[in-house]
Structure formats: structure tokens, C-alpha cells
PDB file of C-alpha atoms in Angstrom:
ATOM      1  CA  MET I   1      12.794 -33.233 -19.062  1.00  0.00           C
ATOM      2  CA  ALA I   2      11.422 -32.971 -15.835  1.00  0.00           C
ATOM      3  CA  THR I   3       7.721 -32.428 -15.194  1.00  0.00           C
ATOM      4  CA  LYS I   4       6.118 -30.235 -12.394  1.00  0.00           C
ATOM      5  CA  LYS I   5       2.713 -31.828 -12.296  1.00  0.00           C
ATOM      6  CA  ASP I   6       2.182 -34.090  -9.256  1.00  0.00           C
ATOM      7  CA  THR I   7       1.953 -37.315 -10.808  1.00  0.00           C
ATOM      8  CA  SER I   8       2.712 -39.596  -7.820  1.00  0.00           C
ATOM      9  CA  LEU I   9      -0.569 -41.198  -7.733  1.00  0.00           C
ATOM     10  CA  GLN I  10       0.301 -42.510 -11.150  1.00  0.00           C
ATOM     11  CA  SER I  11       3.910 -43.385 -10.655  1.00  0.00           C
ATOM     12  CA  ASP I  12       4.340 -44.359  -7.059  1.00  0.00           C
ATOM     13  CA  PHE I  13       3.845 -47.981  -6.145  1.00  0.00           C
ATOM     14  CA  ALA I  14       2.994 -47.150  -2.575  1.00  0.00           C
ATOM     15  CA  LYS I  15      -0.003 -45.186  -3.796  1.00  0.00           C
ATOM     16  CA  LEU I  16      -1.666 -48.127  -5.688  1.00  0.00           C
ATOM     17  CA  LYS I  17      -5.449 -48.256  -5.247  1.00  0.00           C
ATOM     18  CA  TYR I  18      -7.035 -51.215  -3.783  1.00  0.00           C
ATOM     19  CA  GLU I  19     -10.462 -52.628  -3.659  1.00  0.00           C
ATOM     20  CA  PRO I  20     -12.349 -52.602  -0.165  1.00  0.00           C
ATOM     21  CA  ASP I  21     -11.694 -56.330   0.151  1.00  0.00           C
ATOM     22  CA  GLY I  22      -7.921 -55.876  -0.106  1.00  0.00           C
ATOM     23  CA  SER I  23      -7.492 -57.000  -3.638  1.00  0.00           C
ATOM     24  CA  TYR I  24      -5.601 -55.152  -6.403  1.00  0.00           C
ATOM     25  CA  LYS I  25      -7.481 -54.332  -9.776  1.00  0.00           C
ATOM     26  CA  ARG I  26      -5.233 -53.683 -12.633  1.00  0.00           C
ATOM     27  CA  ILE I  27      -6.144 -50.485 -14.701  1.00  0.00           C
ATOM     28  CA  PRO I  28      -6.551 -51.035 -18.515  1.00  0.00           C
ATOM     29  CA  SER I  29      -4.174 -49.655 -20.848  1.00  0.00           C
ATOM     30  CA  ALA I  30      -5.257 -46.324 -22.244  1.00  0.00           C
ATOM     31  CA  PHE I  31      -3.400 -45.877 -25.574  1.00  0.00           C
ATOM     32  CA  ARG I  32      -5.046 -48.382 -27.932  1.00  0.00           C
ATOM     33  CA  SER I  33      -4.176 -47.382 -31.590  1.00  0.00           C
ATOM     34  CA  PHE I  34      -3.174 -49.917 -34.171  1.00  0.00           C
ATOM     35  CA  ILE I  35      -0.492 -49.812 -37.005  1.00  0.00           C
ATOM     36  CA  GLU I  36      -2.421 -50.576 -40.213  1.00  0.00           C
ATOM     37  CA  LYS I  37      -2.734 -49.815 -43.854  1.00  0.00           C
ATOM     38  CA  GLU I  38      -4.351 -46.411 -44.539  1.00  0.00           C
ATOM     39  CA  GLY I  39      -4.935 -45.784 -40.921  1.00  0.00           C
ATOM     40  CA  GLN I  40      -3.534 -42.891 -38.584  1.00  0.00           C
ATOM     41  CA  PHE I  41      -0.215 -45.119 -37.922  1.00  0.00           C
ATOM     42  CA  GLU I  42       1.053 -46.878 -40.990  1.00  0.00           C
ATOM     43  CA  ALA I  43       3.872 -49.461 -41.237  1.00  0.00           C
ATOM     44  CA  GLU I  44       7.037 -47.577 -41.904  1.00  0.00           C
ATOM     45  CA  ARG I  45      10.696 -47.988 -41.634  1.00  0.00           C
ATOM     46  CA  ASP I  46      12.226 -45.877 -38.740  1.00  0.00           C
ATOM     47  CA  ARG I  47       8.903 -44.447 -37.500  1.00  0.00           C
ATOM     48  CA  TYR I  48       8.464 -46.284 -34.416  1.00  0.00           C
ATOM     49  CA  HIS I  49      10.271 -46.710 -31.105  1.00  0.00           C
ATOM     50  CA  LEU I  50       9.817 -49.373 -28.415  1.00  0.00           C
ATOM     51  CA  TYR I  51      10.516 -48.465 -24.768  1.00  0.00           C
ATOM     52  CA  VAL I  52      10.541 -51.539 -22.403  1.00  0.00           C
ATOM     53  CA  SER I  53      11.992 -52.862 -19.157  1.00  0.00           C
ATOM     54  CA  TYR I  54      13.563 -56.086 -18.993  1.00  0.00           C
ATOM     55  CA  ALA I  55      12.066 -56.526 -15.653  1.00  0.00           C
ATOM     56  CA  CYS I  56       8.481 -56.328 -16.739  1.00  0.00           C
ATOM     57  CA  PRO I  57       6.755 -59.351 -18.161  1.00  0.00           C
ATOM     58  CA  TRP I  58       4.187 -57.510 -20.253  1.00  0.00           C
ATOM     59  CA  ALA I  59       7.009 -55.447 -21.884  1.00  0.00           C
ATOM     60  CA  THR I  60       9.197 -58.548 -22.533  1.00  0.00           C
ATOM     61  CA  ARG I  61       6.399 -60.037 -24.514  1.00  0.00           C
ATOM     62  CA  THR I  62       7.096 -57.372 -27.174  1.00  0.00           C
ATOM     63  CA  LEU I  63      10.719 -58.002 -27.061  1.00  0.00           C
ATOM     64  CA  ILE I  64      10.396 -61.657 -27.794  1.00  0.00           C
ATOM     65  CA  VAL I  65       7.960 -61.064 -30.699  1.00  0.00           C
ATOM     66  CA  ARG I  66      10.024 -58.201 -32.020  1.00  0.00           C
ATOM     67  CA  LYS I  67      13.079 -60.547 -32.419  1.00  0.00           C
ATOM     68  CA  LEU I  68      10.984 -63.482 -33.643  1.00  0.00           C
ATOM     69  CA  LYS I  69       9.674 -61.399 -36.461  1.00  0.00           C
ATOM     70  CA  GLY I  70      13.065 -59.874 -37.322  1.00  0.00           C
ATOM     71  CA  LEU I  71      11.954 -56.368 -36.539  1.00  0.00           C
ATOM     72  CA  GLU I  72      15.059 -55.202 -34.841  1.00  0.00           C
ATOM     73  CA  ASP I  73      16.220 -52.922 -37.614  1.00  0.00           C
ATOM     74  CA  LEU I  74      12.688 -51.363 -38.263  1.00  0.00           C
ATOM     75  CA  ILE I  75      11.832 -50.691 -34.633  1.00  0.00           C
ATOM     76  CA  PRO I  76      14.729 -49.541 -32.315  1.00  0.00           C
ATOM     77  CA  VAL I  77      14.367 -50.355 -28.480  1.00  0.00           C
ATOM     78  CA  THR I  78      15.374 -48.473 -25.344  1.00  0.00           C
ATOM     79  CA  ILE I  79      15.678 -50.233 -22.017  1.00  0.00           C
ATOM     80  CA  VAL I  80      14.781 -48.310 -18.723  1.00  0.00           C
ATOM     81  CA  SER I  81      16.534 -49.093 -15.477  1.00  0.00           C
ATOM     82  CA  PRO I  82      14.599 -51.580 -13.148  1.00  0.00           C
ATOM     83  CA  HIS I  83      14.733 -49.162 -10.169  1.00  0.00           C
ATOM     84  CA  MET I  84      11.087 -48.124 -10.430  1.00  0.00           C
ATOM     85  CA  GLY I  85      10.903 -45.351  -7.827  1.00  0.00           C
ATOM     86  CA  THR I  86       8.420 -42.771  -6.697  1.00  0.00           C
ATOM     87  CA  GLU I  87       8.610 -41.209 -10.163  1.00  0.00           C
ATOM     88  CA  GLY I  88       8.168 -44.527 -12.067  1.00  0.00           C
ATOM     89  CA  TRP I  89      10.514 -45.999 -14.478  1.00  0.00           C
ATOM     90  CA  PRO I  90      13.906 -44.044 -15.029  1.00  0.00           C
ATOM     91  CA  PHE I  91      16.239 -43.867 -17.807  1.00  0.00           C
ATOM     92  CA  ALA I  92      19.936 -44.319 -17.609  1.00  0.00           C
ATOM     93  CA  ASN I  93      20.510 -40.485 -17.223  1.00  0.00           C
ATOM     94  CA  VAL I  94      18.749 -40.769 -13.915  1.00  0.00           C
ATOM     95  CA  ASP I  95      19.697 -44.082 -12.751  1.00  0.00           C
ATOM     96  CA  GLU I  96      22.945 -45.570 -14.296  1.00  0.00           C
ATOM     97  CA  PHE I  97      21.903 -49.159 -13.820  1.00  0.00           C
ATOM     98  CA  PRO I  98      23.700 -51.826 -15.924  1.00  0.00           C
ATOM     99  CA  GLY I  99      21.910 -52.276 -19.131  1.00  0.00           C
ATOM    100  CA  ALA I 100      19.653 -49.231 -18.787  1.00  0.00           C
ATOM    101  CA  GLU I 101      19.824 -46.758 -21.578  1.00  0.00           C
ATOM    102  CA  VAL I 102      19.106 -43.041 -22.092  1.00  0.00           C
ATOM    103  CA  ASP I 103      16.013 -41.902 -24.063  1.00  0.00           C
ATOM    104  CA  PRO I 104      17.596 -41.114 -27.539  1.00  0.00           C
ATOM    105  CA  LEU I 105      14.583 -39.134 -28.907  1.00  0.00           C
ATOM    106  CA  TYR I 106      14.016 -36.634 -26.075  1.00  0.00           C
ATOM    107  CA  GLY I 107      16.387 -37.209 -23.391  1.00  0.00           C
ATOM    108  CA  SER I 108      13.465 -37.867 -20.964  1.00  0.00           C
ATOM    109  CA  GLU I 109      14.309 -38.618 -17.260  1.00  0.00           C
ATOM    110  CA  HIS I 110      11.336 -41.227 -16.910  1.00  0.00           C
ATOM    111  CA  ILE I 111       8.775 -42.932 -18.750  1.00  0.00           C
ATOM    112  CA  LYS I 112       6.159 -40.791 -17.348  1.00  0.00           C
ATOM    113  CA  ASP I 113       7.588 -37.873 -19.413  1.00  0.00           C
ATOM    114  CA  LEU I 114       6.758 -39.577 -22.659  1.00  0.00           C
ATOM    115  CA  TYR I 115       3.113 -40.005 -21.395  1.00  0.00           C
ATOM    116  CA  LEU I 116       2.814 -36.499 -20.506  1.00  0.00           C
ATOM    117  CA  LYS I 117       4.322 -35.405 -23.962  1.00  0.00           C
ATOM    118  CA  ALA I 118       1.728 -37.436 -25.749  1.00  0.00           C
ATOM    119  CA  ASP I 119      -1.135 -36.265 -23.493  1.00  0.00           C
ATOM    120  CA  PRO I 120      -0.507 -33.683 -20.695  1.00  0.00           C
ATOM    121  CA  ASN I 121      -3.939 -34.633 -19.105  1.00  0.00           C
ATOM    122  CA  TYR I 122      -3.094 -38.252 -19.062  1.00  0.00           C
ATOM    123  CA  THR I 123      -4.397 -39.809 -15.655  1.00  0.00           C
ATOM    124  CA  GLY I 124      -3.380 -43.413 -15.962  1.00  0.00           C
ATOM    125  CA  ARG I 125      -0.269 -45.364 -14.877  1.00  0.00           C
ATOM    126  CA  PHE I 126       3.023 -44.913 -16.447  1.00  0.00           C
ATOM    127  CA  SER I 127       3.593 -48.392 -17.623  1.00  0.00           C
ATOM    128  CA  VAL I 128       5.612 -50.302 -20.199  1.00  0.00           C
ATOM    129  CA  PRO I 129       5.777 -51.187 -22.991  1.00  0.00           C
ATOM    130  CA  VAL I 130       5.359 -47.877 -24.832  1.00  0.00           C
ATOM    131  CA  LEU I 131       5.079 -48.165 -28.607  1.00  0.00           C
ATOM    132  CA  TRP I 132       6.096 -44.631 -29.642  1.00  0.00           C
ATOM    133  CA  ASP I 133       5.584 -42.817 -33.162  1.00  0.00           C
ATOM    134  CA  LYS I 134       8.391 -40.617 -33.808  1.00  0.00           C
ATOM    135  CA  LYS I 135       6.393 -38.709 -36.677  1.00  0.00           C
ATOM    136  CA  ASN I 136       3.584 -37.545 -34.630  1.00  0.00           C
ATOM    137  CA  HIS I 137       5.271 -37.594 -31.254  1.00  0.00           C
ATOM    138  CA  THR I 138       2.875 -39.508 -29.457  1.00  0.00           C
ATOM    139  CA  ILE I 139       1.992 -43.139 -28.011  1.00  0.00           C
ATOM    140  CA  VAL I 140       0.457 -45.525 -30.461  1.00  0.00           C
ATOM    141  CA  ASN I 141      -0.170 -48.228 -27.943  1.00  0.00           C
ATOM    142  CA  ASN I 142       0.793 -49.252 -24.428  1.00  0.00           C
ATOM    143  CA  GLU I 143      -1.162 -52.711 -24.500  1.00  0.00           C
ATOM    144  CA  SER I 144       1.516 -55.589 -24.756  1.00  0.00           C
ATOM    145  CA  SER I 145      -1.133 -57.960 -25.988  1.00  0.00           C
ATOM    146  CA  GLU I 146      -2.105 -55.663 -28.914  1.00  0.00           C
ATOM    147  CA  ILE I 147       1.622 -54.585 -29.483  1.00  0.00           C
ATOM    148  CA  ILE I 148       2.630 -58.255 -30.095  1.00  0.00           C
ATOM    149  CA  ARG I 149      -0.257 -58.753 -32.562  1.00  0.00           C
ATOM    150  CA  MET I 150       0.743 -55.563 -34.487  1.00  0.00           C
ATOM    151  CA  PHE I 151       4.555 -56.979 -34.649  1.00  0.00           C
ATOM    152  CA  ASN I 152       3.085 -60.212 -35.797  1.00  0.00           C
ATOM    153  CA  ALA I 153       1.381 -58.972 -39.069  1.00  0.00           C
ATOM    154  CA  ALA I 154       1.593 -55.098 -39.568  1.00  0.00           C
ATOM    155  CA  PHE I 155       5.193 -54.978 -40.869  1.00  0.00           C
ATOM    156  CA  ASN I 156       5.111 -58.293 -42.998  1.00  0.00           C
ATOM    157  CA  ASP I 157       5.682 -56.127 -46.372  1.00  0.00           C
ATOM    158  CA  LEU I 158       8.994 -54.735 -44.962  1.00  0.00           C
ATOM    159  CA  ILE I 159      10.696 -57.782 -43.481  1.00  0.00           C
ATOM    160  CA  PRO I 160      12.349 -60.678 -45.376  1.00  0.00           C
ATOM    161  CA  THR I 161       9.905 -63.467 -46.516  1.00  0.00           C
ATOM    162  CA  ASP I 162      11.043 -66.079 -43.856  1.00  0.00           C
ATOM    163  CA  LYS I 163      10.443 -63.585 -41.017  1.00  0.00           C
ATOM    164  CA  ALA I 164       7.025 -62.575 -42.644  1.00  0.00           C
ATOM    165  CA  ALA I 165       6.070 -66.311 -42.695  1.00  0.00           C
ATOM    166  CA  VAL I 166       6.535 -66.407 -38.817  1.00  0.00           C
ATOM    167  CA  ASP I 167       2.890 -66.279 -37.509  1.00  0.00           C
ATOM    168  CA  ILE I 168       2.203 -66.525 -33.822  1.00  0.00           C
ATOM    169  CA  TYR I 169      -1.553 -65.927 -34.398  1.00  0.00           C
ATOM    170  CA  PRO I 170      -2.475 -68.331 -36.970  1.00  0.00           C
ATOM    171  CA  ALA I 171      -5.968 -68.166 -38.349  1.00  0.00           C
ATOM    172  CA  ALA I 172      -6.722 -71.784 -37.623  1.00  0.00           C
ATOM    173  CA  HIS I 173      -6.236 -71.434 -34.036  1.00  0.00           C
ATOM    174  CA  HIS I 174      -7.509 -68.149 -33.309  1.00  0.00           C
ATOM    175  CA  ALA I 175     -10.383 -69.236 -31.264  1.00  0.00           C
ATOM    176  CA  GLU I 176      -8.336 -71.673 -29.118  1.00  0.00           C
ATOM    177  CA  ILE I 177      -5.574 -69.000 -28.590  1.00  0.00           C
ATOM    178  CA  ASP I 178      -8.081 -66.422 -27.571  1.00  0.00           C
ATOM    179  CA  SER I 179      -9.810 -68.828 -25.019  1.00  0.00           C
ATOM    180  CA  ILE I 180      -6.445 -70.078 -23.508  1.00  0.00           C
ATOM    181  CA  ASN I 181      -5.253 -66.396 -23.300  1.00  0.00           C
ATOM    182  CA  GLU I 182      -8.366 -65.349 -21.391  1.00  0.00           C
ATOM    183  CA  TRP I 183      -8.136 -67.740 -18.468  1.00  0.00           C
ATOM    184  CA  ILE I 184      -4.307 -67.634 -18.334  1.00  0.00           C
ATOM    185  CA  TYR I 185      -4.379 -63.922 -18.112  1.00  0.00           C
ATOM    186  CA  ASP I 186      -6.850 -63.742 -15.200  1.00  0.00           C
ATOM    187  CA  THR I 187      -5.519 -66.418 -13.063  1.00  0.00           C
ATOM    188  CA  VAL I 188      -1.839 -66.637 -14.004  1.00  0.00           C
ATOM    189  CA  SER I 189      -0.267 -63.678 -15.596  1.00  0.00           C
ATOM    190  CA  ASN I 190      -2.425 -61.251 -13.693  1.00  0.00           C
ATOM    191  CA  GLY I 191      -3.166 -63.807 -10.724  1.00  0.00           C
ATOM    192  CA  VAL I 192       0.518 -63.655  -9.512  1.00  0.00           C
ATOM    193  CA  TYR I 193       0.123 -59.959  -9.129  1.00  0.00           C
ATOM    194  CA  ARG I 194      -3.305 -60.147  -7.374  1.00  0.00           C
ATOM    195  CA  ALA I 195      -1.841 -62.579  -4.931  1.00  0.00           C
ATOM    196  CA  GLY I 196       1.453 -60.471  -4.325  1.00  0.00           C
ATOM    197  CA  PHE I 197      -0.396 -57.160  -4.273  1.00  0.00           C
ATOM    198  CA  SER I 198      -3.162 -58.344  -1.870  1.00  0.00           C
ATOM    199  CA  ILE I 199      -3.212 -56.442   1.427  1.00  0.00           C
ATOM    200  CA  LYS I 200      -5.763 -58.709   3.233  1.00  0.00           C
ATOM    201  CA  GLN I 201      -5.586 -62.585   3.747  1.00  0.00           C
ATOM    202  CA  GLN I 202      -8.875 -63.395   2.084  1.00  0.00           C
ATOM    203  CA  ALA I 203      -7.882 -61.372  -1.069  1.00  0.00           C
ATOM    204  CA  TYR I 204      -4.533 -63.057  -1.286  1.00  0.00           C
ATOM    205  CA  GLU I 205      -6.256 -66.698  -0.847  1.00  0.00           C
ATOM    206  CA  ALA I 206      -8.744 -65.814  -3.658  1.00  0.00           C
ATOM    207  CA  ALA I 207      -6.023 -65.084  -5.938  1.00  0.00           C
ATOM    208  CA  VAL I 208      -3.480 -67.878  -5.070  1.00  0.00           C
ATOM    209  CA  VAL I 209      -5.761 -70.850  -5.051  1.00  0.00           C
ATOM    210  CA  PRO I 210      -7.189 -70.303  -8.617  1.00  0.00           C
ATOM    211  CA  LEU I 211      -3.365 -69.567  -9.692  1.00  0.00           C
ATOM    212  CA  PHE I 212      -2.402 -73.021  -8.850  1.00  0.00           C
ATOM    213  CA  ARG I 213      -5.442 -74.670 -10.230  1.00  0.00           C
ATOM    214  CA  SER I 214      -4.491 -73.089 -13.400  1.00  0.00           C
ATOM    215  CA  LEU I 215      -0.923 -74.278 -13.241  1.00  0.00           C
ATOM    216  CA  ASP I 216      -2.248 -77.743 -12.721  1.00  0.00           C
ATOM    217  CA  ARG I 217      -4.395 -77.347 -15.867  1.00  0.00           C
ATOM    218  CA  LEU I 218      -1.444 -76.095 -17.761  1.00  0.00           C
ATOM    219  CA  GLU I 219       0.585 -78.985 -16.632  1.00  0.00           C
ATOM    220  CA  LYS I 220      -1.827 -81.418 -18.048  1.00  0.00           C
ATOM    221  CA  ILE I 221      -1.971 -79.440 -21.493  1.00  0.00           C
ATOM    222  CA  LEU I 222       1.673 -79.333 -21.723  1.00  0.00           C
ATOM    223  CA  THR I 223       2.326 -82.950 -20.830  1.00  0.00           C
ATOM    224  CA  GLY I 224       3.993 -84.547 -23.850  1.00  0.00           C
ATOM    225  CA  LYS I 225       3.896 -81.232 -25.718  1.00  0.00           C
ATOM    226  CA  ASP I 226       6.226 -78.332 -26.709  1.00  0.00           C
ATOM    227  CA  TYR I 227       3.502 -75.729 -27.213  1.00  0.00           C
ATOM    228  CA  LEU I 228       0.253 -74.689 -25.631  1.00  0.00           C
ATOM    229  CA  VAL I 229      -1.847 -74.792 -28.896  1.00  0.00           C
ATOM    230  CA  GLY I 230      -1.448 -77.245 -31.583  1.00  0.00           C
ATOM    231  CA  ASP I 231       2.286 -78.163 -32.365  1.00  0.00           C
ATOM    232  CA  VAL I 232       3.440 -74.560 -33.262  1.00  0.00           C
ATOM    233  CA  LEU I 233       4.688 -71.740 -31.211  1.00  0.00           C
ATOM    234  CA  THR I 234       1.921 -69.067 -30.829  1.00  0.00           C
ATOM    235  CA  GLU I 235       1.473 -65.858 -28.951  1.00  0.00           C
ATOM    236  CA  ALA I 236      -0.269 -67.996 -26.014  1.00  0.00           C
ATOM    237  CA  ASP I 237       3.276 -69.344 -25.511  1.00  0.00           C
ATOM    238  CA  VAL I 238       4.824 -66.017 -25.391  1.00  0.00           C
ATOM    239  CA  ARG I 239       2.369 -64.589 -23.049  1.00  0.00           C
ATOM    240  CA  LEU I 240       2.494 -67.299 -20.573  1.00  0.00           C
ATOM    241  CA  TRP I 241       6.391 -67.815 -20.701  1.00  0.00           C
ATOM    242  CA  VAL I 242       7.062 -64.487 -19.489  1.00  0.00           C
ATOM    243  CA  THR I 243       5.320 -65.243 -16.410  1.00  0.00           C
ATOM    244  CA  ILE I 244       6.568 -68.683 -15.810  1.00  0.00           C
ATOM    245  CA  ILE I 245      10.308 -67.791 -16.212  1.00  0.00           C
ATOM    246  CA  ARG I 246       9.855 -65.294 -13.258  1.00  0.00           C
ATOM    247  CA  PHE I 247       7.997 -67.593 -11.089  1.00  0.00           C
ATOM    248  CA  ASP I 248      10.624 -69.294  -9.051  1.00  0.00           C
ATOM    249  CA  PRO I 249      12.938 -66.199  -8.717  1.00  0.00           C
ATOM    250  CA  VAL I 250      10.334 -63.735  -7.732  1.00  0.00           C
ATOM    251  CA  TYR I 251       6.748 -64.905  -7.471  1.00  0.00           C
ATOM    252  CA  VAL I 252       7.259 -68.011  -5.253  1.00  0.00           C
ATOM    253  CA  SER I 253       8.743 -65.964  -2.398  1.00  0.00           C
ATOM    254  CA  HIS I 254       8.097 -62.202  -3.128  1.00  0.00           C
ATOM    255  CA  PHE I 255       4.356 -62.692  -4.063  1.00  0.00           C
ATOM    256  CA  LYS I 256       3.848 -65.510  -1.806  1.00  0.00           C
ATOM    257  CA  CYS I 257       3.014 -68.052  -4.650  1.00  0.00           C
ATOM    258  CA  ASN I 258       4.528 -70.864  -2.728  1.00  0.00           C
ATOM    259  CA  LEU I 259       2.269 -73.774  -2.769  1.00  0.00           C
ATOM    260  CA  ARG I 260       4.662 -75.256  -5.450  1.00  0.00           C
ATOM    261  CA  THR I 261       7.728 -74.330  -7.400  1.00  0.00           C
ATOM    262  CA  ILE I 262       7.766 -74.746 -11.165  1.00  0.00           C
ATOM    263  CA  ARG I 263      10.989 -76.742 -11.124  1.00  0.00           C
ATOM    264  CA  LYS I 264       9.928 -79.123  -8.529  1.00  0.00           C
ATOM    265  CA  GLY I 265       6.118 -79.074  -8.740  1.00  0.00           C
ATOM    266  CA  TYR I 266       5.312 -78.932 -12.541  1.00  0.00           C
ATOM    267  CA  PRO I 267       7.745 -80.909 -14.903  1.00  0.00           C
ATOM    268  CA  ALA I 268       5.890 -80.246 -18.172  1.00  0.00           C
ATOM    269  CA  ILE I 269       5.726 -76.727 -17.432  1.00  0.00           C
ATOM    270  CA  HIS I 270       9.373 -76.574 -16.444  1.00  0.00           C
ATOM    271  CA  SER I 271      10.413 -78.509 -19.495  1.00  0.00           C
ATOM    272  CA  TRP I 272       8.464 -76.201 -21.757  1.00  0.00           C
ATOM    273  CA  MET I 273       9.777 -73.303 -20.048  1.00  0.00           C
ATOM    274  CA  LYS I 274      13.583 -74.566 -20.312  1.00  0.00           C
ATOM    275  CA  LYS I 275      13.157 -75.537 -24.040  1.00  0.00           C
ATOM    276  CA  LEU I 276      11.990 -72.076 -25.183  1.00  0.00           C
ATOM    277  CA  TYR I 277      14.751 -70.491 -23.155  1.00  0.00           C
ATOM    278  CA  TRP I 278      17.732 -72.566 -24.164  1.00  0.00           C
ATOM    279  CA  ASN I 279      16.748 -73.285 -27.802  1.00  0.00           C
ATOM    280  CA  SER I 280      15.311 -69.740 -28.796  1.00  0.00           C
ATOM    281  CA  SER I 281      17.326 -66.550 -28.514  1.00  0.00           C
ATOM    282  CA  ALA I 282      14.216 -64.521 -28.795  1.00  0.00           C
ATOM    283  CA  PHE I 283      13.340 -65.913 -25.296  1.00  0.00           C
ATOM    284  CA  LYS I 284      16.733 -66.005 -23.771  1.00  0.00           C
ATOM    285  CA  ASP I 285      17.997 -62.668 -24.901  1.00  0.00           C
ATOM    286  CA  SER I 286      14.846 -61.028 -23.349  1.00  0.00           C
ATOM    287  CA  THR I 287      15.613 -62.374 -20.069  1.00  0.00           C
ATOM    288  CA  ASN I 288      17.734 -60.329 -17.793  1.00  0.00           C
ATOM    289  CA  PHE I 289      17.538 -61.856 -14.250  1.00  0.00           C
ATOM    290  CA  GLU I 290      19.550 -58.986 -12.660  1.00  0.00           C
ATOM    291  CA  HIS I 291      16.868 -56.628 -14.048  1.00  0.00           C
ATOM    292  CA  ILE I 292      14.036 -58.778 -13.057  1.00  0.00           C
ATOM    293  CA  LYS I 293      14.863 -59.552  -9.361  1.00  0.00           C
ATOM    294  CA  THR I 294      16.209 -55.985  -8.646  1.00  0.00           C
ATOM    295  CA  HIS I 295      12.991 -54.573  -9.892  1.00  0.00           C
ATOM    296  CA  TYR I 296      10.617 -56.689  -7.840  1.00  0.00           C
ATOM    297  CA  TYR I 297      12.547 -56.784  -4.685  1.00  0.00           C
ATOM    298  CA  TRP I 298      13.777 -53.402  -4.785  1.00  0.00           C
ATOM    299  CA  SER I 299      10.993 -51.300  -6.414  1.00  0.00           C
ATOM    300  CA  LEU I 300       8.044 -52.964  -4.641  1.00  0.00           C
ATOM    301  CA  TYR I 301       9.310 -51.770  -1.348  1.00  0.00           C
ATOM    302  CA  THR I 302       5.996 -52.012   0.566  1.00  0.00           C
ATOM    303  CA  ILE I 303       6.170 -55.786  -0.014  1.00  0.00           C
ATOM    304  CA  ASN I 304       9.928 -55.896   0.661  1.00  0.00           C
ATOM    305  CA  PRO I 305      10.844 -52.960   2.860  1.00  0.00           C
ATOM    306  CA  THR I 306      14.599 -53.974   3.409  1.00  0.00           C
ATOM    307  CA  ARG I 307      14.981 -54.110  -0.504  1.00  0.00           C
ATOM    308  CA  VAL I 308      17.319 -57.122  -0.074  1.00  0.00           C
ATOM    309  CA  ILE I 309      17.441 -59.060  -3.267  1.00  0.00           C
ATOM    310  CA  PRO I 310      17.926 -62.793  -2.939  1.00  0.00           C
ATOM    311  CA  ILE I 311      20.522 -64.619  -4.506  1.00  0.00           C
ATOM    312  CA  GLY I 312      18.710 -67.639  -5.693  1.00  0.00           C
ATOM    313  CA  PRO I 313      17.361 -69.790  -7.048  1.00  0.00           C
ATOM    314  CA  ILE I 314      20.669 -71.286  -8.412  1.00  0.00           C
ATOM    315  CA  PRO I 315      20.585 -71.634 -11.362  1.00  0.00           C
ATOM    316  CA  HIS I 316      17.969 -69.207 -12.587  1.00  0.00           C
ATOM    317  CA  VAL I 317      17.095 -71.741 -15.109  1.00  0.00           C
ATOM    318  CA  GLU I 318      18.121 -75.129 -15.063  1.00  0.00           C
ATOM    319  CA  GLY I 319      19.803 -77.015 -18.132  1.00  0.00           C
ATOM    320  CA  LEU I 320      17.968 -79.207 -20.490  1.00  0.00           C
TER     321      LEU I 320
END
């Protein structure tokens, strides 16, 4: 389903907008509806579809929580190719990358086709994840932090009791989770992008220094602990983990976040990351390093013009 409208400003990485100081500013997600009882979007079987990329950390959050909550049968998922070109994220019918899939609903060529189907006048970025409503043929939400909260609670009446009991946003820890999420997002999860996308030295340094200060802070928090908040897995772990698992393979070299590596510079963070990867299929199965490395080193060609994809680090994740 090709679109004739010129959407290059929304889909082409080379046309990202920068601040006057050379820094990159992320545009907020535009579709922010919720699945809730007696609302426009109610929890139903086979009503919603999730579109993601294995490469994207934000999208991978939703894959992890989808599996933790046992939502695989309720919410099907489609994986796009990691080759994000001038038209944005492509489906397998445009780019037959191993593990990429075709859009089973509309035969779309790119993620942007779904956005323009939902709103022909949409002017934002064509990002993933996309939580799609098959009943109304529109996007419910494209903000990962909100999608994982919906997955955490909205479908509890439709899943087995053991899965419904899984709660990654426990009421007793709301304030602490919200607080830690805020500074981790600003300096770490988005901080790696602010460092990597900077086009002036001062902007880069203004991002990379706070990033490593926050990693130092996280190292202290995780020393002797398996989780960030309390003694239980929460969304704070999910949100941070998708950045940390990409850190050594991508962000150290590609985004110039090279003050220290995770595996050599942060033993507590490294141990926490490895335990989640090796002990939880929700984390391990959502991680595809071929997609991750191909996307960053191939798609972000203004940073890596040769599109040569590095082999290392070997192994991508060390054993426990």
C-alpha cells in the first residue's frame, strides 16, 4: 500500500531536526489512548495487534511485557525489517530480512502506511511500537511506556490467574518507580541517543557526561541486588534493560558512549543484565542482535556512512 504523500521529513533519518546547539530533541509520541473498561478501546480477544522492531529498545519493552503477562495469544505481533531506510521501517514484502514479517492485516509496505491509514494528516515520526485496533482500523497508542502499563493490567480478566498476578507496576512502589524512570529516561535511555545523534562537540559532551554519571548511580543501586526497586521485577527494570543490553554492542562505538563498557566498567549492572537475559525467556527471546546491530550500523548512515556492521563484541552476552 504505497503512499504518494512526501513524508521524508517524518521517515528519513538524515532529515532529523536538531536544536541550534547541535543537540537532538525527541518528538513526543502522538497516539496516547488507553485500553480500559467502558472506554473507546476495551480489552477484548483478537482485537489488537502489535507492530514492533527487534532493533528498537522502546518497542522491545512491549515484547518483554507481552510475554511476562502471557498475552501472546491475545495480542499477535508483527516484526519489521531492521533496514530503516528513507521510507522508514519496512515490512518483509519490501525487505526480506531474516525474521522480518509481512503485515498480515493490510499488506502494508512500511510502518508509515499504518500511521497514514489511522490519520492521513499525521505529521509526526513513524515510530515503533504501534498498538493497532483492528476493530476501528486505527492506532491506539505508540508510546511504549504507556503500552507496557496497559499490558500489565488491562487484560487481567482475560488471562490465567498466574499471569494476571504478575504486576510490574505494584502500587506500593509507584512513587519510587516513577522517580527512577524519570532520570533514567532523561540521562540513560534517551541519553545514549542524545550523545549519538549530537552534531556538535558541546552537545555530545553535555549528553555523554550525565549518561555515565547515571550509570555510576545505577551501579550503586544494583550492587548486591537483582532488581532496581524493592526485591521484585518492575517496569523500571524492563525500561532500563533494553538500553543496557544494547550498550556494548552498539552505543559504546556507534554512539561514542565509550567512557566505559558495561562488561568491564559496571560489574553490578552487568550481573543484573545477564541474570535477566539468561534466566527469563521474556528478555532473551525479545533480543535479536542481528536485527539490533544491522539497524543501528546500517540505518543510521549519517553516523556510519560505510554501513559496515561490526562483528563484536564476542560474545554479545557473557555467561553467568
